[in-house]
Amino acid sequence: MRVFPWGFWLLCVASAPARGDSGSKARSCAEVRQLYGAKGFSLSGVPQAEISGEHLRICPQGYTCCTSEMEENFANKSRSEFEAMMKEAGRSVQATLTAQHRSFDSYFQDLLNKSEKALYDAFPSMYGELYTQNVKVFKDLYSELRRYYRSSNINLEEALNEFWTRLLERLFKLLNPQYHITDEYLDCMVKHAEQHRPFGEVPRDLKVKATRAFIAARSYAQGFLVGSDVVRKVSQVSLSHECTRAIMKLMYCPHCRGMSSVKPCNNYCLNVVKGCLANQADLSTEWKYLMDSLIGVADRIDGPYNVDTVIGTIHMRIAEAISNLQENKDSITSKVFQGCGNPKISTKGSSSEDKKRRGKVTLEAKSSAQALEMLVLDAKGNLTALKTYWVTLPSSLCSKKVMASSASDDKCWNGMTKGSYLPEVMGDGLANQINNPEVEVDITKPDMTIRQQIMQLKIMTNRLGNANIGNDVDFQDTSDDMSGSGSGDSCPDDVCGKRLSKSPSTRQPETHAIPKQSGHGVHGASSRSLPSASLLLLLWVAAIAPQHLWR
């Protein structure tokens, strides 16, 4: 008869949920309620004290302050917060690159504007009709130079050749007003005159130097924009469902377990973030190449290509060329007449203006070399600092945003409870996540959006490489290159690896219910559902109670 009370006591114990702590009284959920309300959720249905956690699908089961609805809300909140962290980090890089572009662009445009203004200010008094009747020729030249710099589809060498041809035609007529010179005669004149270099060595010298300077300048400016655009597009890539679960477990499960003051273990955080940003880390190699290429072109701009001197003195080189033509007028005219014949005498007579002897005026250009040197120095410092952005992003997010504990802390949140975190930290990039214990990552399915951006980095680096050796680069398709649209079919095998038909990250960002755990689930013990203590006790009682009752 003594067996019944003993068996009844066992059944009573088994019917109560097992606790993970030594206390017999359920802990208060005040901290979680406060956090939940602060995140903008209703406190209706939020427990006042801990409840049994068999319903949990992400956080460890056991006593908890979170209901199923709370867990789902926290999961979606962690997703949006982590994506916001990514965008904030990206905006910082974008701001740096955009600021560098703005500084150089302002400097370069100012350099070109000052040269054009100096020409307009000085040429009327220097050349009279030679200038006033040909203002459009000079305006068109500077307009073409600006269009080229802004990445229009212009052949710079052809634009410069066209300028010298038009200028020679206009000046030859003005220097020989007593003759009636037809368009056909001008065509012949140009062919003969160019053989004798009417402008001296200026056209050839300026073409070589200006072409190299403009190629370098526009590629350099474009490189900053491409880098910024890549960061913007990559920062918009949405998280996978597996990553959402892992981020939730990292950021909010300790609150559900009543451990709001316990920080996540640093290595635990690193594995979660490295798993989530595995594709982003694959940008690192091409990103570093782009930064190095920009630094290389920056050295050219402030060194051999001497942008300050070449662009800032275009007006002076034009004045030098015109002076050469004036000084060699008789010789050039004689050789043209020999080759093309004597043109008819004009009935209009000569103008009094062209009879005036124009004095040779010395033009000056204010050097801004020091400003360029400071710009390049600042840019090189920022570019060097950004080289490792993608591979240092996980540690940056963990230390500054997630606020993980120190690496040696053995009293941190490890995904299950307060303690140390034992798994090793994964390497960087998609391939290294095959054994990530926190995030299930399919390494055979790279993100196509990110692969497209890797291709954009390759294209821009190639352009900068060409600019570095003075080769012109075609920017005609820049808008298409930077669109980031399409199916990814243009991505070559050596860049994208194996061709794949699907990519988990191509889905649109959405607020979703917590995904059900599949058979393979998230790797690691932290995601497995364990039998509750209640169930184990009930099974034990069921096994031994008949023996006692039989006695």
Tab-separated table of N, CA and C in Angstrom, residues 13-91:
chain	number	residue	atom	x	y	z
A	13	VAL	N	6.009	14.667	-10.138
A	13	VAL	CA	7.289	15.279	-10.529
A	13	VAL	C	7.419	15.275	-12.036
A	14	ALA	N	7.028	14.145	-12.657
A	14	ALA	CA	7.170	14.027	-14.101
A	14	ALA	C	6.266	14.994	-14.838
A	15	SER	N	5.110	15.328	-14.254
A	15	SER	CA	4.169	16.220	-14.933
A	15	SER	C	4.638	17.656	-14.945
A	16	ALA	N	5.621	18.012	-14.123
A	16	ALA	CA	6.136	19.390	-14.092
A	16	ALA	C	7.321	19.508	-15.037
A	17	PRO	N	7.408	20.577	-15.826
A	17	PRO	CA	8.528	20.752	-16.746
A	17	PRO	C	9.837	20.856	-15.972
A	18	ALA	N	10.905	20.270	-16.585
A	18	ALA	CA	12.220	20.336	-15.957
A	18	ALA	C	12.819	21.707	-16.133
A	19	ARG	N	13.562	22.153	-15.151
A	19	ARG	CA	14.187	23.472	-15.216
A	19	ARG	C	15.678	23.317	-15.433
A	20	GLY	N	16.235	24.256	-16.179
A	20	GLY	CA	17.671	24.235	-16.408
A	20	GLY	C	18.426	24.912	-15.301
A	21	ASP	N	17.743	25.593	-14.374
A	21	ASP	CA	18.435	26.290	-13.296
A	21	ASP	C	18.071	25.630	-11.979
A	22	SER	N	18.748	26.028	-10.968
A	22	SER	CA	18.564	25.384	-9.667
A	22	SER	C	17.391	25.946	-8.890
A	23	GLY	N	16.862	27.073	-9.285
A	23	GLY	CA	15.777	27.699	-8.546
A	23	GLY	C	14.468	26.990	-8.766
A	24	SER	N	13.597	26.980	-7.788
A	24	SER	CA	12.313	26.301	-7.889
A	24	SER	C	11.220	27.248	-8.367
A	25	LYS	N	11.492	28.553	-8.293
A	25	LYS	CA	10.494	29.533	-8.684
A	25	LYS	C	10.800	30.052	-10.079
A	26	ALA	N	9.781	30.112	-10.951
A	26	ALA	CA	9.965	30.604	-12.312
A	26	ALA	C	10.457	32.049	-12.291
A	27	ARG	N	11.461	32.303	-13.135
A	27	ARG	CA	12.050	33.641	-13.160
A	27	ARG	C	11.140	34.622	-13.885
A	28	SER	N	11.274	35.883	-13.515
A	28	SER	CA	10.455	36.940	-14.121
A	28	SER	C	10.908	37.201	-15.556
A	29	CYS	N	9.969	37.604	-16.388
A	29	CYS	CA	10.259	37.940	-17.796
A	29	CYS	C	10.235	39.450	-18.018
A	30	ALA	N	10.464	40.203	-16.948
A	30	ALA	CA	10.378	41.664	-17.040
A	30	ALA	C	11.331	42.228	-18.083
A	31	GLU	N	12.570	41.722	-18.129
A	31	GLU	CA	13.562	42.262	-19.070
A	31	GLU	C	13.151	42.005	-20.522
A	32	VAL	N	12.652	40.808	-20.774
A	32	VAL	CA	12.234	40.481	-22.139
A	32	VAL	C	11.012	41.297	-22.526
A	33	ARG	N	10.086	41.462	-21.595
A	33	ARG	CA	8.898	42.274	-21.875
A	33	ARG	C	9.295	43.701	-22.238
A	34	GLN	N	10.266	44.232	-21.482
A	34	GLN	CA	10.727	45.595	-21.761
A	34	GLN	C	11.370	45.685	-23.153
A	35	LEU	N	12.217	44.706	-23.482
A	35	LEU	CA	12.870	44.676	-24.793
A	35	LEU	C	11.850	44.509	-25.914
A	36	TYR	N	10.914	43.606	-25.723
A	36	TYR	CA	9.908	43.315	-26.740
A	36	TYR	C	9.057	44.550	-27.036
A	37	GLY	N	8.667	45.256	-25.972
A	37	GLY	CA	7.901	46.485	-26.157
A	37	GLY	C	8.716	47.568	-26.839
A	38	ALA	N	10.009	47.642	-26.490
A	38	ALA	CA	10.886	48.662	-27.088
A	38	ALA	C	11.069	48.432	-28.589
A	39	LYS	N	10.930	47.189	-29.030
A	39	LYS	CA	11.062	46.869	-30.449
A	39	LYS	C	9.780	47.150	-31.222
A	40	GLY	N	8.756	47.615	-30.522
A	40	GLY	CA	7.516	48.006	-31.186
A	40	GLY	C	6.437	46.954	-31.217
A	41	PHE	N	6.595	45.890	-30.430
A	41	PHE	CA	5.596	44.816	-30.414
A	41	PHE	C	4.635	44.977	-29.225
A	42	SER	N	3.433	44.437	-29.392
A	42	SER	CA	2.442	44.478	-28.321
A	42	SER	C	2.827	43.487	-27.224
A	43	LEU	N	2.590	43.894	-25.975
A	43	LEU	CA	2.908	43.034	-24.838
A	43	LEU	C	1.773	42.055	-24.522
A	44	SER	N	0.734	42.097	-25.312
A	44	SER	CA	-0.386	41.174	-25.107
A	44	SER	C	0.078	39.738	-25.368
A	45	GLY	N	-0.114	38.891	-24.417
A	45	GLY	CA	0.275	37.499	-24.563
A	45	GLY	C	1.708	37.201	-24.177
A	46	VAL	N	2.469	38.243	-23.801
A	46	VAL	CA	3.863	38.036	-23.391
A	46	VAL	C	3.877	37.536	-21.949
A	47	PRO	N	4.544	36.434	-21.668
A	47	PRO	CA	4.528	35.865	-20.316
A	47	PRO	C	5.106	36.822	-19.273
A	48	GLN	N	4.536	36.771	-18.075
A	48	GLN	CA	5.082	37.525	-16.954
A	48	GLN	C	6.254	36.768	-16.329
A	49	ALA	N	6.191	35.444	-16.412
A	49	ALA	CA	7.243	34.582	-15.875
A	49	ALA	C	7.526	33.480	-16.885
A	50	GLU	N	8.627	32.761	-16.687
A	50	GLU	CA	9.058	31.734	-17.631
A	50	GLU	C	8.007	30.643	-17.805
A	51	ILE	N	7.959	30.137	-19.036
A	51	ILE	CA	7.052	29.045	-19.359
A	51	ILE	C	7.863	27.922	-20.005
A	52	SER	N	7.265	26.770	-20.151
A	52	SER	CA	7.929	25.659	-20.823
A	52	SER	C	8.162	25.998	-22.294
A	53	GLY	N	9.324	25.584	-22.839
A	53	GLY	CA	9.710	26.031	-24.182
A	53	GLY	C	9.672	24.988	-25.270
A	54	GLU	N	8.812	23.936	-25.136
A	54	GLU	CA	8.762	22.917	-26.171
A	54	GLU	C	8.303	23.459	-27.524
A	55	HIS	N	7.633	24.591	-27.523
A	55	HIS	CA	7.100	25.173	-28.745
A	55	HIS	C	8.163	25.887	-29.580
A	56	LEU	N	9.312	26.156	-28.996
A	56	LEU	CA	10.337	26.929	-29.691
A	56	LEU	C	10.921	26.152	-30.863
A	57	ARG	N	11.170	26.851	-31.985
A	57	ARG	CA	11.678	26.206	-33.192
A	57	ARG	C	13.066	26.691	-33.582
A	58	ILE	N	13.538	27.744	-32.944
A	58	ILE	CA	14.893	28.247	-33.212
A	58	ILE	C	15.718	28.236	-31.935
A	59	CYS	N	15.210	28.849	-30.899
A	59	CYS	CA	15.940	28.920	-29.638
A	59	CYS	C	15.952	27.558	-28.940
A	60	PRO	N	16.935	27.318	-28.066
A	60	PRO	CA	16.984	26.056	-27.305
A	60	PRO	C	15.708	25.884	-26.490
A	61	GLN	N	15.225	24.672	-26.485
A	61	GLN	CA	13.996	24.401	-25.737
A	61	GLN	C	14.330	24.239	-24.251
A	62	GLY	N	13.409	24.609	-23.432
A	62	GLY	CA	13.609	24.656	-22.003
A	62	GLY	C	12.769	25.804	-21.472
A	63	TYR	N	13.010	26.203	-20.252
A	63	TYR	CA	12.247	27.335	-19.721
A	63	TYR	C	12.566	28.581	-20.526
A	64	THR	N	11.527	29.338	-20.875
A	64	THR	CA	11.704	30.479	-21.763
A	64	THR	C	10.702	31.575	-21.454
A	65	CYS	N	11.033	32.766	-21.910
A	65	CYS	CA	10.116	33.903	-21.789
A	65	CYS	C	9.476	34.230	-23.133
A	66	CYS	N	9.726	33.407	-24.153
A	66	CYS	CA	9.239	33.702	-25.498
A	66	CYS	C	8.172	32.703	-25.945
A	67	THR	N	7.094	33.235	-26.474
A	67	THR	CA	6.069	32.414	-27.105
A	67	THR	C	6.476	32.177	-28.563
A	68	SER	N	5.730	31.368	-29.280
A	68	SER	CA	6.000	31.123	-30.705
A	68	SER	C	5.914	32.417	-31.503
A	69	GLU	N	4.904	33.245	-31.175
A	69	GLU	CA	4.745	34.515	-31.887
A	69	GLU	C	5.920	35.441	-31.613
A	70	MET	N	6.380	35.461	-30.378
A	70	MET	CA	7.529	36.301	-30.037
A	70	MET	C	8.787	35.838	-30.779
A	71	GLU	N	8.968	34.528	-30.834
A	71	GLU	CA	10.146	33.992	-31.533
A	71	GLU	C	10.110	34.377	-33.009
A	72	GLU	N	8.954	34.285	-33.600
A	72	GLU	CA	8.816	34.655	-35.009
A	72	GLU	C	9.069	36.143	-35.212
A	73	ASN	N	8.502	36.975	-34.338
A	73	ASN	CA	8.716	38.419	-34.438
A	73	ASN	C	10.187	38.785	-34.236
A	74	PHE	N	10.830	38.149	-33.264
A	74	PHE	CA	12.249	38.397	-33.033
A	74	PHE	C	13.094	37.960	-34.237
A	75	ALA	N	12.695	36.846	-34.879
A	75	ALA	CA	13.434	36.365	-36.051
A	75	ALA	C	13.378	37.382	-37.185
A	76	ASN	N	12.176	37.882	-37.447
A	76	ASN	CA	12.032	38.890	-38.502
A	76	ASN	C	12.736	40.193	-38.127
A	77	LYS	N	12.700	40.518	-36.836
A	77	LYS	CA	13.375	41.734	-36.374
A	77	LYS	C	14.883	41.597	-36.517
A	78	SER	N	15.421	40.440	-36.161
A	78	SER	CA	16.863	40.237	-36.269
A	78	SER	C	17.305	40.302	-37.726
A	79	ARG	N	16.463	39.788	-38.600
A	79	ARG	CA	16.763	39.844	-40.035
A	79	ARG	C	16.870	41.296	-40.507
A	80	SER	N	15.853	42.093	-40.206
A	80	SER	CA	15.848	43.492	-40.658
A	80	SER	C	16.977	44.288	-40.009
A	81	GLU	N	17.269	44.000	-38.750
A	81	GLU	CA	18.340	44.720	-38.057
A	81	GLU	C	19.708	44.368	-38.631
A	82	PHE	N	19.918	43.090	-38.952
A	82	PHE	CA	21.212	42.701	-39.511
A	82	PHE	C	21.393	43.277	-40.918
A	83	GLU	N	20.326	43.260	-41.703
A	83	GLU	CA	20.407	43.865	-43.034
A	83	GLU	C	20.664	45.364	-42.930
A	84	ALA	N	20.098	45.999	-41.901
A	84	ALA	CA	20.360	47.426	-41.672
A	84	ALA	C	21.818	47.656	-41.285
A	85	MET	N	22.372	46.743	-40.482
A	85	MET	CA	23.797	46.839	-40.134
A	85	MET	C	24.670	46.771	-41.382
A	86	MET	N	24.322	45.841	-42.283
A	86	MET	CA	25.067	45.690	-43.525
A	86	MET	C	25.009	46.959	-44.369
A	87	LYS	N	23.807	47.514	-44.477
A	87	LYS	CA	23.649	48.722	-45.286
A	87	LYS	C	24.373	49.906	-44.658
A	88	GLU	N	24.347	49.981	-43.331
A	88	GLU	CA	25.047	51.071	-42.649
A	88	GLU	C	26.554	50.972	-42.873
A	89	ALA	N	27.085	49.757	-42.766
A	89	ALA	CA	28.514	49.560	-43.020
A	89	ALA	C	28.837	49.897	-44.470
A	90	GLY	N	27.947	49.484	-45.379
A	90	GLY	CA	28.149	49.788	-46.789
A	90	GLY	C	28.085	51.265	-47.081
A	91	ARG	N	27.172	51.970	-46.420
A	91	ARG	CA	27.046	53.419	-46.639
A	91	ARG	C	28.322	54.155	-46.234
